[in-house]
CSV table of C-alpha atoms in Angstrom, one decimal:
chain,number,residue,atom,x,y,z
A,246,MET,CA,99.8,-73.9,-19.2
A,247,VAL,CA,100.2,-70.3,-18.0
A,248,GLU,CA,102.0,-68.0,-20.4
A,249,ALA,CA,104.1,-65.1,-19.2
A,250,GLY,CA,102.0,-62.2,-18.0
A,251,GLU,CA,98.7,-64.2,-17.7
A,252,ASP,CA,99.0,-64.4,-13.9
A,253,GLN,CA,99.4,-60.6,-13.6
A,254,SER,CA,96.6,-58.4,-12.3
A,255,PRO,CA,94.8,-56.0,-14.6
A,256,TRP,CA,96.7,-53.1,-13.2
A,257,ALA,CA,100.1,-54.7,-13.6
A,258,LYS,CA,99.3,-55.5,-17.2
A,259,ALA,CA,98.0,-52.1,-18.0
A,260,GLU,CA,99.9,-49.7,-15.8
A,261,SER,CA,102.2,-48.4,-18.5
A,262,GLY,CA,99.4,-47.8,-21.0
A,263,PHE,CA,97.4,-46.0,-18.3
A,264,THR,CA,100.2,-43.8,-17.1
A,265,THR,CA,101.3,-42.8,-20.7
A,266,LYS,CA,97.8,-42.0,-22.0
A,267,ARG,CA,96.6,-38.4,-22.6
A,268,ASN,CA,94.2,-37.0,-20.1
A,269,SER,CA,91.4,-36.9,-22.6
A,270,GLU,CA,91.7,-40.6,-23.4
A,271,TYR,CA,89.6,-43.3,-21.7
A,272,PHE,CA,91.5,-46.4,-20.6
A,273,ASP,CA,90.0,-49.6,-19.1
A,274,PRO,CA,92.2,-52.5,-18.3
A,275,CYS,CA,89.1,-54.6,-17.7
A,276,GLN,CA,87.8,-54.1,-21.2
A,277,GLU,CA,88.2,-57.8,-22.0
A,278,ALA,CA,85.9,-58.7,-19.1
A,279,ALA,CA,83.4,-56.1,-20.1
A,280,ALA,CA,83.4,-57.4,-23.7
A,281,ARG,CA,82.7,-60.9,-22.4
A,282,SER,CA,79.8,-59.6,-20.4
A,283,MET,CA,78.3,-57.9,-23.4
A,284,LYS,CA,78.8,-60.9,-25.6
A,285,CYS,CA,77.0,-63.1,-23.0
A,286,LEU,CA,74.1,-60.7,-22.9
A,287,HIS,CA,73.8,-60.7,-26.7
A,288,ARG,CA,74.1,-64.5,-26.8
A,289,ASN,CA,71.4,-65.0,-24.2
A,290,GLY,CA,68.9,-62.4,-25.5
A,291,GLY,CA,69.6,-59.9,-22.7
A,292,ASP,CA,68.9,-62.4,-19.8
A,293,ARG,CA,71.1,-61.0,-17.1
A,294,ASP,CA,70.6,-64.0,-14.8
A,295,LEU,CA,72.6,-66.2,-17.3
A,296,CYS,CA,75.5,-63.8,-17.2
A,297,THR,CA,76.1,-63.2,-13.5
A,298,ASP,CA,79.5,-64.9,-13.5
A,299,TYR,CA,80.7,-62.6,-16.3
A,300,PHE,CA,79.4,-59.5,-14.4
A,301,GLN,CA,81.1,-60.6,-11.2
A,302,ALA,CA,84.4,-61.2,-13.1
A,303,TYR,CA,84.2,-57.6,-14.4
A,304,ARG,CA,83.4,-56.2,-10.9
A,305,ASP,CA,86.2,-58.1,-9.4
A,306,CYS,CA,88.6,-56.9,-12.1
A,307,LYS,CA,87.6,-53.2,-11.6
A,308,LYS,CA,87.8,-53.5,-7.8
A,309,GLN,CA,91.3,-55.0,-8.0
A,310,TRP,CA,92.4,-52.4,-10.6
A,311,MET,CA,91.2,-49.5,-8.4
A,312,THR,CA,92.8,-51.0,-5.3
A,313,GLU,CA,96.1,-51.4,-7.1
A,314,ARG,CA,95.9,-48.0,-8.7
A,315,LYS,CA,95.3,-46.3,-5.3
A,316,GLU,CA,98.3,-48.3,-3.9
A,317,SER,CA,100.5,-47.1,-6.8
A,318,LYS,CA,99.5,-43.5,-6.2
A,319,ARG,CA,100.1,-43.9,-2.4
A,320,ARG,CA,103.6,-45.2,-3.1
A,321,GLU,CA,104.3,-42.3,-5.4
A,322,GLY,CA,103.0,-39.9,-2.7
A,323,LYS,CA,100.1,-38.6,-4.7
A,324,SER,CA,96.7,-37.9,-3.2
A,325,THR,CA,93.9,-40.4,-4.0
A,326,LEU,CA,91.2,-37.7,-4.0
């Protein structure tokens, strides 16, 4: 069963937190995927081959987040540089 908000992209879930943060704060909407990757590494004694699915999920999350962030900036008329 999918709960409300689970089918949203990382950017859609985190956009308000990102846009209201101070410039000096770090914000990563893919932190959950990063934590799962690290947990996998610890659980498997650092064997990266056993955690490739977790790494790919993190890369996919980051790629989607950056794409949606650029699109959001484009809609607002801000430069992406």
